[in-house]
Coordinates of C-alpha atoms and ligand atoms in Angstrom, one line a residue:
X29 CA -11.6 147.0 50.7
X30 CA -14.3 149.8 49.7
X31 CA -14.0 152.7 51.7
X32 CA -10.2 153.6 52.1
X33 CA -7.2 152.2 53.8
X34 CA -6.9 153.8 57.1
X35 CA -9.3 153.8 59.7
X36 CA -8.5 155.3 63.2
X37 CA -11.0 154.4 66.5
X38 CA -10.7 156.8 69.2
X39 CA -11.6 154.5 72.5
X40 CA -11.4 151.0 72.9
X41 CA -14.6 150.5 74.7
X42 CA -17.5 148.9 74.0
X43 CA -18.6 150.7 71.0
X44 CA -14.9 150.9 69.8
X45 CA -14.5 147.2 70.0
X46 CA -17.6 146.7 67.9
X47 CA -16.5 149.2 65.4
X48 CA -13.3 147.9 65.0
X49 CA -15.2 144.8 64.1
X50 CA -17.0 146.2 61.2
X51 CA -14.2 148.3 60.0
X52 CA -12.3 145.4 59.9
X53 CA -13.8 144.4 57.1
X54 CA -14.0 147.2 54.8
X55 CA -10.5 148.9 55.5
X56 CA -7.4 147.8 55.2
X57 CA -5.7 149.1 58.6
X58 CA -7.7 150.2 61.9
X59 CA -5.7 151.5 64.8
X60 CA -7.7 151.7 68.4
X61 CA -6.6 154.5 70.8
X62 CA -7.1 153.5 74.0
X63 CA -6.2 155.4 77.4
X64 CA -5.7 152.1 79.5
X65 CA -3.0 150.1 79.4
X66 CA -4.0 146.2 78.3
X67 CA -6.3 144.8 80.4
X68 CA -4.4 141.2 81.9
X69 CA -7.9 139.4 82.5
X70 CA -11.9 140.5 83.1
X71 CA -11.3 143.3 85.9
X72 CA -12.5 146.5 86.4
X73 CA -10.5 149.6 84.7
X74 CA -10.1 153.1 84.8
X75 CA -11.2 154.2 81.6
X76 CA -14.5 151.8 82.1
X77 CA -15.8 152.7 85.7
X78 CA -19.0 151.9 85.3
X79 CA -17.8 148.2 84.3
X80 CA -18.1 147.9 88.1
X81 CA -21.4 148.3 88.4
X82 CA -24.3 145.9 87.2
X83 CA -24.5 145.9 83.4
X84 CA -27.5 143.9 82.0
X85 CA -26.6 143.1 78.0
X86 CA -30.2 142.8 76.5
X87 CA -31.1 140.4 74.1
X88 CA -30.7 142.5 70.9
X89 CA -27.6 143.6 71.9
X90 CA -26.3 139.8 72.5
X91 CA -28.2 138.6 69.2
X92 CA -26.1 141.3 67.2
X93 CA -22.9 140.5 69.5
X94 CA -22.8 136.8 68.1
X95 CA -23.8 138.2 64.5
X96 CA -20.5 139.8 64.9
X97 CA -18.8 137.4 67.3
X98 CA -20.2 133.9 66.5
X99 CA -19.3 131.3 69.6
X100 CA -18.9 134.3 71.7
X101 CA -22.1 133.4 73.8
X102 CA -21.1 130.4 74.8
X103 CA -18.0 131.9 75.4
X104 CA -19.0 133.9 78.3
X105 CA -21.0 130.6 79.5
X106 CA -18.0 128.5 79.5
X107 CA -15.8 130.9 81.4
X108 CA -18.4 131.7 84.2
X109 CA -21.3 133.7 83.0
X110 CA -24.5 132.7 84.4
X111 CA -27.3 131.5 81.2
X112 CA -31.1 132.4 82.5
X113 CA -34.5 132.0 82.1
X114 CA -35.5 135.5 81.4
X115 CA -39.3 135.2 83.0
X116 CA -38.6 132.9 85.3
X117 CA -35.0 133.2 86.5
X118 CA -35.8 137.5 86.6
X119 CA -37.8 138.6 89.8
X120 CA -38.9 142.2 89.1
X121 CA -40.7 144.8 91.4
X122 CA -41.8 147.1 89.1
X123 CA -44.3 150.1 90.0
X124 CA -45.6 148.1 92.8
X125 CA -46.2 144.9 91.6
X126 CA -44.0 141.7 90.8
X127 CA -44.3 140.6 87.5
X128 CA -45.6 137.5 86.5
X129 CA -42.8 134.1 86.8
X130 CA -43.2 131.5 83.9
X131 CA -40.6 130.0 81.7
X132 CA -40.6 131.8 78.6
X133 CA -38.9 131.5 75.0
X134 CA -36.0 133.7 76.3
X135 CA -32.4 133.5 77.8
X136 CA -30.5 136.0 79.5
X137 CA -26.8 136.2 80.1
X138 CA -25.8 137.6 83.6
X139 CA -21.8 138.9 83.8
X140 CA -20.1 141.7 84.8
X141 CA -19.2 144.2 82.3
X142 CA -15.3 143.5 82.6
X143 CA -16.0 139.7 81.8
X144 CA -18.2 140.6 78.7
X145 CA -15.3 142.9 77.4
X146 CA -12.1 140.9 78.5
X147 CA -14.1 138.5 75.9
X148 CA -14.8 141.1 73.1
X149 CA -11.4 142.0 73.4
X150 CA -9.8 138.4 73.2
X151 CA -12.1 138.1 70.3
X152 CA -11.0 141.6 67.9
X153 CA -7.2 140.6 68.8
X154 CA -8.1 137.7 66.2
X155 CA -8.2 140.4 63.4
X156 CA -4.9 140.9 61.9
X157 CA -5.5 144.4 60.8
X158 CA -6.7 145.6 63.8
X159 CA -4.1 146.9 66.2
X160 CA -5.1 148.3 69.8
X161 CA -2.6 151.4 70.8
X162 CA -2.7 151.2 74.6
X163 CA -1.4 153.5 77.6
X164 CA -2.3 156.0 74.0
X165 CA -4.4 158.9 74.8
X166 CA -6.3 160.9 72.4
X167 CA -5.3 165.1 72.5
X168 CA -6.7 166.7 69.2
X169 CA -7.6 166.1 65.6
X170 CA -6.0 166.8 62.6
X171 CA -8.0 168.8 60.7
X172 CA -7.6 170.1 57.0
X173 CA -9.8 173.3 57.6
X174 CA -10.0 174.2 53.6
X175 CA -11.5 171.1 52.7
X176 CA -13.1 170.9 56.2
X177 CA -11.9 167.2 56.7
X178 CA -10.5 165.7 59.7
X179 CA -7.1 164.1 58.1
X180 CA -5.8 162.4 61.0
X181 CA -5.6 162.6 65.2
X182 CA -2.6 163.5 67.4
X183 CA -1.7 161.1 70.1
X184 CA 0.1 161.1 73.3
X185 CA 1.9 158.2 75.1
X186 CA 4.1 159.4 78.5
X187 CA 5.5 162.7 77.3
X188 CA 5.7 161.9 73.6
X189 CA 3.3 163.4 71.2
X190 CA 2.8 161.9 67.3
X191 CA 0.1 162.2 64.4
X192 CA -1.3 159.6 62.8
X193 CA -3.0 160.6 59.5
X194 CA -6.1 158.2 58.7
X195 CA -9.0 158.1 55.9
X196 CA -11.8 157.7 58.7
X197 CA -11.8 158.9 62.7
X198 CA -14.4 157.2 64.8
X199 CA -14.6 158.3 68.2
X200 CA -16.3 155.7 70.6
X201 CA -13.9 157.9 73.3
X202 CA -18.1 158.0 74.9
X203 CA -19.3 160.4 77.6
X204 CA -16.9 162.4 78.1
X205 CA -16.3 162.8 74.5
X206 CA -15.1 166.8 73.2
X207 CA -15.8 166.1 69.2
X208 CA -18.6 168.4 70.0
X209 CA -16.5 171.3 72.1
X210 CA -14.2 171.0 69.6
X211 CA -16.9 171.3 66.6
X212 CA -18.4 174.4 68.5
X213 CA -14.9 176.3 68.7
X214 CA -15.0 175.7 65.0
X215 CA -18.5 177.3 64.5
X216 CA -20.1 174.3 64.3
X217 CA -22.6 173.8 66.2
X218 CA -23.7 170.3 67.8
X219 CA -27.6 170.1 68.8
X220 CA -27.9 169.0 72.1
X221 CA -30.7 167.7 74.0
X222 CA -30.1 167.3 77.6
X223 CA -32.5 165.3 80.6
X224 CA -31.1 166.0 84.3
X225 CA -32.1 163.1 86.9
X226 CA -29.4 163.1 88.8
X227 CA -28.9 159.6 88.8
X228 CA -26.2 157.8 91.5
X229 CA -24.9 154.5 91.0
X230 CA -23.7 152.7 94.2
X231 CA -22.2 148.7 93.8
X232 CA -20.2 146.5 95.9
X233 CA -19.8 142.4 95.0
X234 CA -20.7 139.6 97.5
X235 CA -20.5 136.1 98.5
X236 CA -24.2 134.8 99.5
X237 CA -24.7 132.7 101.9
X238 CA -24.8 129.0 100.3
X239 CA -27.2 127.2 102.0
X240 CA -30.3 129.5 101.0
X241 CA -33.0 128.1 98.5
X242 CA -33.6 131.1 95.9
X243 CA -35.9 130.9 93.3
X244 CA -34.1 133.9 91.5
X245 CA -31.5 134.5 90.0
X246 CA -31.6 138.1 89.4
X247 CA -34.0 140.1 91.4
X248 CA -34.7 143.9 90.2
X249 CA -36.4 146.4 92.9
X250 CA -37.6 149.4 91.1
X251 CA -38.6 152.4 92.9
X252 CA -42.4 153.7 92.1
X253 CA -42.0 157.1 90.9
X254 CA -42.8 159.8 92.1
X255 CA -42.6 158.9 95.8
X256 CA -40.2 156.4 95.6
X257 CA -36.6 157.4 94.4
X258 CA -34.3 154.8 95.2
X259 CA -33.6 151.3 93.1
X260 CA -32.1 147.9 94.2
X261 CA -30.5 145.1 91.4
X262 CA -28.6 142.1 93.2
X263 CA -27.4 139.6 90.1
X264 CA -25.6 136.5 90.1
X265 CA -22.5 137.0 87.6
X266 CA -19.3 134.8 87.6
X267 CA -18.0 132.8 90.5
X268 CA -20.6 132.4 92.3
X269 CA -20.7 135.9 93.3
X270 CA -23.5 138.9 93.5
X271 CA -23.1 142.0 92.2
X272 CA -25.7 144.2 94.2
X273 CA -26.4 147.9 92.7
X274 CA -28.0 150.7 94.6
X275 CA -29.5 153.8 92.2
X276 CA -31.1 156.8 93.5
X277 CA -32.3 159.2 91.2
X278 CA -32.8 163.1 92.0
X279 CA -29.6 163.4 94.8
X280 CA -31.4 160.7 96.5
X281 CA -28.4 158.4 97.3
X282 CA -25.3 160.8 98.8
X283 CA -22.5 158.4 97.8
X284 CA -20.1 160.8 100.1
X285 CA -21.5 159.0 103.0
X286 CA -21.5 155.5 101.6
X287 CA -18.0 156.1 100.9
X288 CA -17.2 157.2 104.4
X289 CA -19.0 154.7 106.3
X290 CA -19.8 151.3 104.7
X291 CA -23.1 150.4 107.0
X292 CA -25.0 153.5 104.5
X293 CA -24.6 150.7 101.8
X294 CA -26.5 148.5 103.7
X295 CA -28.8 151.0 104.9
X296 CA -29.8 151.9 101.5
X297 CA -31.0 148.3 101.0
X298 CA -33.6 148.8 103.6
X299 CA -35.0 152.2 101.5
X300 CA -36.2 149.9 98.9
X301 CA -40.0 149.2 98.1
X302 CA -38.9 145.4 99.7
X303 CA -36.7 144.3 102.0
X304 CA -35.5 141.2 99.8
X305 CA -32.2 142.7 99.6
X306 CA -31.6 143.8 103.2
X307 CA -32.5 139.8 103.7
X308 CA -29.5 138.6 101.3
X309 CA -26.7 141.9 102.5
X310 CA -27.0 141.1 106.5
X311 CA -25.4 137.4 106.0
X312 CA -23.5 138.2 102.9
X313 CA -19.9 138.9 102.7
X314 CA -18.4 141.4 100.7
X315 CA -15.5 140.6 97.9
X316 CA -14.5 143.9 96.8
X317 CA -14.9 148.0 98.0
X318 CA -17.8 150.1 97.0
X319 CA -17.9 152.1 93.4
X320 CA -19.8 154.8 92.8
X321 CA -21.1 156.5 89.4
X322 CA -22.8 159.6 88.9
X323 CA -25.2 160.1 85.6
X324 CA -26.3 163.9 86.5
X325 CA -28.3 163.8 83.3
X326 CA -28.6 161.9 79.9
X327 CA -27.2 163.6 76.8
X328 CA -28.0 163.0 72.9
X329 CA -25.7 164.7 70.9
X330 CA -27.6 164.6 67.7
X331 CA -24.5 164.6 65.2
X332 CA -26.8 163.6 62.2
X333 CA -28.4 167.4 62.2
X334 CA -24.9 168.8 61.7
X335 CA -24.4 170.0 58.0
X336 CA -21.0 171.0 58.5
X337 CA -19.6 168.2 60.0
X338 CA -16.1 167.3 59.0
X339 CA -15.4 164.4 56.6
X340 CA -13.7 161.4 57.6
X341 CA -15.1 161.9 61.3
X342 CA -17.8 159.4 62.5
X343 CA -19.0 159.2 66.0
X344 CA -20.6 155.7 67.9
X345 CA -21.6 154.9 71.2
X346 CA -22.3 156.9 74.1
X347 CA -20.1 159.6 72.5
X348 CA -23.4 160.2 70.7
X349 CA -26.0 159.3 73.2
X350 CA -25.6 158.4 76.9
X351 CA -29.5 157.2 77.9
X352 CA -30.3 156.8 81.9
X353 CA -28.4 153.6 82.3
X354 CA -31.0 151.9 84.7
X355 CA -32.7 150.6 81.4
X356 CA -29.7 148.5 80.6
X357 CA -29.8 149.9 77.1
X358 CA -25.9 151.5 76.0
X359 CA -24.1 148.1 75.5
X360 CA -27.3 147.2 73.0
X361 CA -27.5 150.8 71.5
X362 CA -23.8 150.2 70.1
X363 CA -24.3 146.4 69.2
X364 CA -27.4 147.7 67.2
X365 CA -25.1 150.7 65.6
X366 CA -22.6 148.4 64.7
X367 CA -24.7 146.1 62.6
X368 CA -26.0 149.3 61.2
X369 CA -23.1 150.5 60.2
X370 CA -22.2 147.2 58.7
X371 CA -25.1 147.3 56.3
X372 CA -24.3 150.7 55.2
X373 CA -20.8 149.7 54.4
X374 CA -22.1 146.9 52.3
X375 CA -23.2 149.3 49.9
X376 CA -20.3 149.8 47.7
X377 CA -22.5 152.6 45.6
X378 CA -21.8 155.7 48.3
X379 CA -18.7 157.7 49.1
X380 CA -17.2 157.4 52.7
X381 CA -18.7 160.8 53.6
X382 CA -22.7 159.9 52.3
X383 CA -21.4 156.5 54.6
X384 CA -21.1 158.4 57.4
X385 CA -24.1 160.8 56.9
X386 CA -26.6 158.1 56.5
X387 CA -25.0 156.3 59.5
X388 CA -25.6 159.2 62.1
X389 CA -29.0 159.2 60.3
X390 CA -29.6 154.9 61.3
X391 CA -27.9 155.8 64.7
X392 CA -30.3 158.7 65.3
X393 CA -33.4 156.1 64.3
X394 CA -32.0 153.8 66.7
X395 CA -31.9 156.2 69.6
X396 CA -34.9 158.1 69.4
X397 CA -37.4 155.5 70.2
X398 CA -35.4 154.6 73.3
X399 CA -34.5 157.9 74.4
X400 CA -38.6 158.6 74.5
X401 CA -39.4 155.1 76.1
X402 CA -36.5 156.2 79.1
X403 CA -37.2 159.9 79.0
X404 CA -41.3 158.8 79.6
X405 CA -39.8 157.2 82.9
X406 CA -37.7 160.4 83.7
X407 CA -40.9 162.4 83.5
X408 CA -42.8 160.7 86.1
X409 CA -40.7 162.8 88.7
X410 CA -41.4 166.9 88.8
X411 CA -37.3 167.3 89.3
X412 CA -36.6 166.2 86.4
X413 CA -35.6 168.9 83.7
X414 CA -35.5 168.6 80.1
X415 CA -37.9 168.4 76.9
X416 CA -40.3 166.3 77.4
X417 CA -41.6 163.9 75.1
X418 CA -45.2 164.8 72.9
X419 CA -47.9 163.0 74.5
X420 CA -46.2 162.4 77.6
X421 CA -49.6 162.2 80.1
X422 CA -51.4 159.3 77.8
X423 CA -47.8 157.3 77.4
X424 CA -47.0 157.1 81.1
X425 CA -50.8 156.5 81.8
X426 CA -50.4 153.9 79.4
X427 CA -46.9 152.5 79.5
X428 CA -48.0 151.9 83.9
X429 CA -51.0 150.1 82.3
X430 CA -48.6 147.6 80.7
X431 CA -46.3 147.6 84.1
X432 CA -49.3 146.7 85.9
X433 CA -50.7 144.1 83.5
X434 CA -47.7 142.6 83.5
X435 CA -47.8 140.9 86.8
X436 CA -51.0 139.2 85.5
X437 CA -51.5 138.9 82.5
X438 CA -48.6 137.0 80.4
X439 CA -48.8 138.2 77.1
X440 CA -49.1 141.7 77.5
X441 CA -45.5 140.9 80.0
X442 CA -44.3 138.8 76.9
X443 CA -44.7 141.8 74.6
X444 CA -43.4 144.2 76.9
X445 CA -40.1 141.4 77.4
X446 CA -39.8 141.9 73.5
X447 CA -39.8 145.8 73.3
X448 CA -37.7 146.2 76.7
X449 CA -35.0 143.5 74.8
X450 CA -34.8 145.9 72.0
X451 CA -36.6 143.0 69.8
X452 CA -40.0 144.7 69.0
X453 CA -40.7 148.2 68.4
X454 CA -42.9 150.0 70.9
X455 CA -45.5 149.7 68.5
X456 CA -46.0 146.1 69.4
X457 CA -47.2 147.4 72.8
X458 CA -50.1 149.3 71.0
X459 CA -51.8 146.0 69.3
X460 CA -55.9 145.8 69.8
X461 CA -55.6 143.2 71.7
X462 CA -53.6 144.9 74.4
X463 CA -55.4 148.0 74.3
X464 CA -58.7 145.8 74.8
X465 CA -57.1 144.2 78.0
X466 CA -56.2 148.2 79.4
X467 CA -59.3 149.3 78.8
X468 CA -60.8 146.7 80.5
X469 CA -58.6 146.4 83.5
X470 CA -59.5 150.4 83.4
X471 CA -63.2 149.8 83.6
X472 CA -63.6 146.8 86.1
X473 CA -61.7 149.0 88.2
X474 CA -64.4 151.9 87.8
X475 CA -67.2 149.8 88.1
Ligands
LIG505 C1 -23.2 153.2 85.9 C2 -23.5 152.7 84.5 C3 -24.2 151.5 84.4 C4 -24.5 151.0 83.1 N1 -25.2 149.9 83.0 C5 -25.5 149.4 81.7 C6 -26.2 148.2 81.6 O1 -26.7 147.6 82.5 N2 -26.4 147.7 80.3 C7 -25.9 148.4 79.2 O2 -26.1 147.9 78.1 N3 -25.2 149.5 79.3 C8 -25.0 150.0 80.6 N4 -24.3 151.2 80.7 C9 -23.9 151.9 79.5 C10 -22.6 151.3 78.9 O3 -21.6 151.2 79.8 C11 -22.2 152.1 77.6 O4 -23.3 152.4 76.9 C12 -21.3 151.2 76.8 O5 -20.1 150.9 77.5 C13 -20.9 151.9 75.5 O6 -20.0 152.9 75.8 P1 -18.8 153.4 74.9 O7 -18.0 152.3 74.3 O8 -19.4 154.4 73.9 O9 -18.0 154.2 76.0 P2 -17.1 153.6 77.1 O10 -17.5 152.2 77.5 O11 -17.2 154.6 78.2 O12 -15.7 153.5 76.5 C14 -14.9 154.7 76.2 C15 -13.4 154.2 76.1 O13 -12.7 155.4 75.7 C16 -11.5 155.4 76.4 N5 -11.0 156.8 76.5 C17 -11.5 157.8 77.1 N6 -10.8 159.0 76.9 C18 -9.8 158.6 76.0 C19 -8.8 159.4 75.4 N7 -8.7 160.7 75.5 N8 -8.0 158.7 74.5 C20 -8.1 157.4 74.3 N9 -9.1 156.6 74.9 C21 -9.9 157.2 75.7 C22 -11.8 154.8 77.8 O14 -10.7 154.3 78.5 C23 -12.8 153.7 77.4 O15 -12.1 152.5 77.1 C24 -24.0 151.7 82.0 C25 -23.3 152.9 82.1 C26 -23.1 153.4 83.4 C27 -22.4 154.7 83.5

């Protein structure tokens, strides 16, 4: 043990799980706060809602997942999740086009969120010093304001309140974190960068009709910005069953009315660019109510400019960064911080504060490339509000270059796989060889 005895994780979530994981391994005690009470099997929860909508997990983030789980993969295949072909098993309208169908060098794993963490939780219970407080719910920190150090969190479970003193206080609580309302009424400032899309989320499950041949397995409509605003995903997951996922961006989607009468939901299919997924809904039958989500807008709390931040508190997760989830990137963004903050523990020559400096550092690395790939997206509609990213004309002229070559032209879609997975930087986008095959596409279509 390296960094100190006591670590407390505020949120059992996705990023909580993982950090637990890590710190598992470099303290001698962590204790998860969770709001739920103990989840008896893969099913939605409270604390998770989005868990009911789809949640893609991309291949970096399942890479780094069996890093830190290995067998858990075939885990979630041997308890129902559904193991794909992710060219040829993924049909994808995308600006316009479909892109191109060929099997590829990559799998994908299709479950629903609550199956992916019932596993991740089976799988952290196997620590011994790792202990998940349930039905606990997280009310303030303990804070030593002389040595400006966060010493420990207070707790509540029914009516009864207790402190918990610890070396190290992560909050994965995500979202709806406070660390930074908190920090603010302390005169600490938290940078903030803010993108509103008003984003709904509307999902239902459902039971296909059997006796249809599909040559998909997943099938993604995307709406082509800036006329089109509303999104379609239907996905095979456990059982047999479909989750399908509406999204509108802008107030598009008014979830009020899909709540009050069910026949919107299907009406929304038929606002998509294709009517694949009206074809599927009219003979399908559905399993379960409809959820709804709203993103108003993404947030990056950018913890790693703030001199004055306590010691002993570390933030992870969406508590740091919640991106537009249509990309399907959170899950990934937190496997990818935990590994990170695995190597940075490894290094046995830096205190437990220069730790958790350098890790909002990493984390900040990890984010920013994404957060301009998603926010380039964002752009392409005039409601959108927020900074926008330098160079924003030449990267959406030439990121819809790639979405357009990609229905024809295989390796420029096979790069594209790579940096959408998380597995190749942007940069791998920008090699001659691409650029040659944009500039000609751009020509023959001038001559
Ligand atoms: C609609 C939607 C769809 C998404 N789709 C995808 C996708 O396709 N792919 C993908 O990778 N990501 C997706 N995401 C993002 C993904 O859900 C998150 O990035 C990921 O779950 C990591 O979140 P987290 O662990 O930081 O927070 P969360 O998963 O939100 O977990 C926070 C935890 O904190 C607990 N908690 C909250 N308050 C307290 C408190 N006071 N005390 C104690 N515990 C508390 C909650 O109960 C919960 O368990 C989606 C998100 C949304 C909203």
């Amino acid at each position: 043990m390296h960094h100190g005895e006591k670590a407390i994780i505020l949120g059992g979530g996705i990023a909580g799980k993982l950090a637990a994981r890590v710190l598992s391994d470099f303290y001698q005690e962590i204790i998860v706060i969770e709001r739920d009470e103990q989840p008896s099997g893969p099913f939605p929860r409270k604390g998770a809602q989005q868990g009911s909508h789809i949640h893609a997990l991309l291949q970096a983030g399942e890479h780094g997942l069996e890093k830190l789980f290995p067998g858990i993969t075939e885990k979630f295949y041997t308890t129902g999740a559904v193991k794909i072909n992710s060219t040829r098993d993924l049909a994808w309208f995308h600006h316009g086009v479909w892109k191109l169908r060929y099997e590829g060098g990559y799998t994908t794993t299709l479950q629903t969120r609550p199956h992916l963490e019932w596993h991740l939780e089976q799988s952290i219970k196997m620590f011994p010093n790792v202990t998940i407080l349930y039905n606990h719910s997280f009310q303030d920190f303990e804070y030593n304001e002389n040595e400006n150090r966060i010493i420990g969190v207070r707790i509540k479970a029914g009516n009864l309140v207790k402190t918990i003193f610890a070396d190290l206080v992560v909050d994965a609580i995500g979202a709806g974190s406070m660390t930074a309302s908190w920090a603010k009424g302390r005169g600490i400032p938290v940078p903030e960068e803010k993108v509103k899309i008003g984003l709904r989320y509307v999902s239902r499950t459902f039971q296909l009709p059997a006796e249809r041949n599909r040559d998909w397995t997943i099938k993604l409509l995307y709406p082509n910005p800036p006329q089109e605003k509303i999104g379609g995903m239907i996905s095979k997951v456990e059982d047999n069953q479909y989750i399908v996922t509406f999204i509108g961006y802008h107030d598009a989607i008014n979830e009020k009315e899909v709540l009050q009468n069910e026949n919107h939901f299907i009406e929304l299919a038929k606002k998509l660019p294709k009517n694949d997924i009206y074809q599927e809904l009219k003979d399908a039958a559905p399993l379960t109510g409809i959820s709804v989500f709203r993103i108003p807008q993404m947030t990056w709390r950018k913890y790693e400019k703030v001199k004055q931040l306590p010691d002993g508190l570390m933030l992870i997760g969406d508590t740091m960064c919640r991106m537009d989830p249509f990309f399907g990137q959170g899950m990934s963004i937190a496997v990818l911080e935990a590994l990170a903050l695995q190597k940075l523990l490894q290094n046995k020559n830096q205190s437990q504060q220069q730790m958790i400096r350098a890790f909002h550092k990493q984390a900040a690395k990890i984010i920013a490339p994404i957060w301009s790939m998603v926010t380039t997206e964002n752009f392409r509609y005039p409601a959108t509000i927020g900074r926008r990213p330098f160079g924003l004309p030449i990267m959406q002229w030439y990121s819809k270059n790639i979405f357009l070559l990609s229905a024809r032209d295989q390796e420029t879609y096979h790069s594209f796989v790579k940096v959408m997975n998380l597995l190749s930087p942007i940069t791998a986008l920008m090699k001659p060889r691409i650029l040659f095959r944009i500039l000609t596409r751009m020509f023959s279509r001038i001559s």
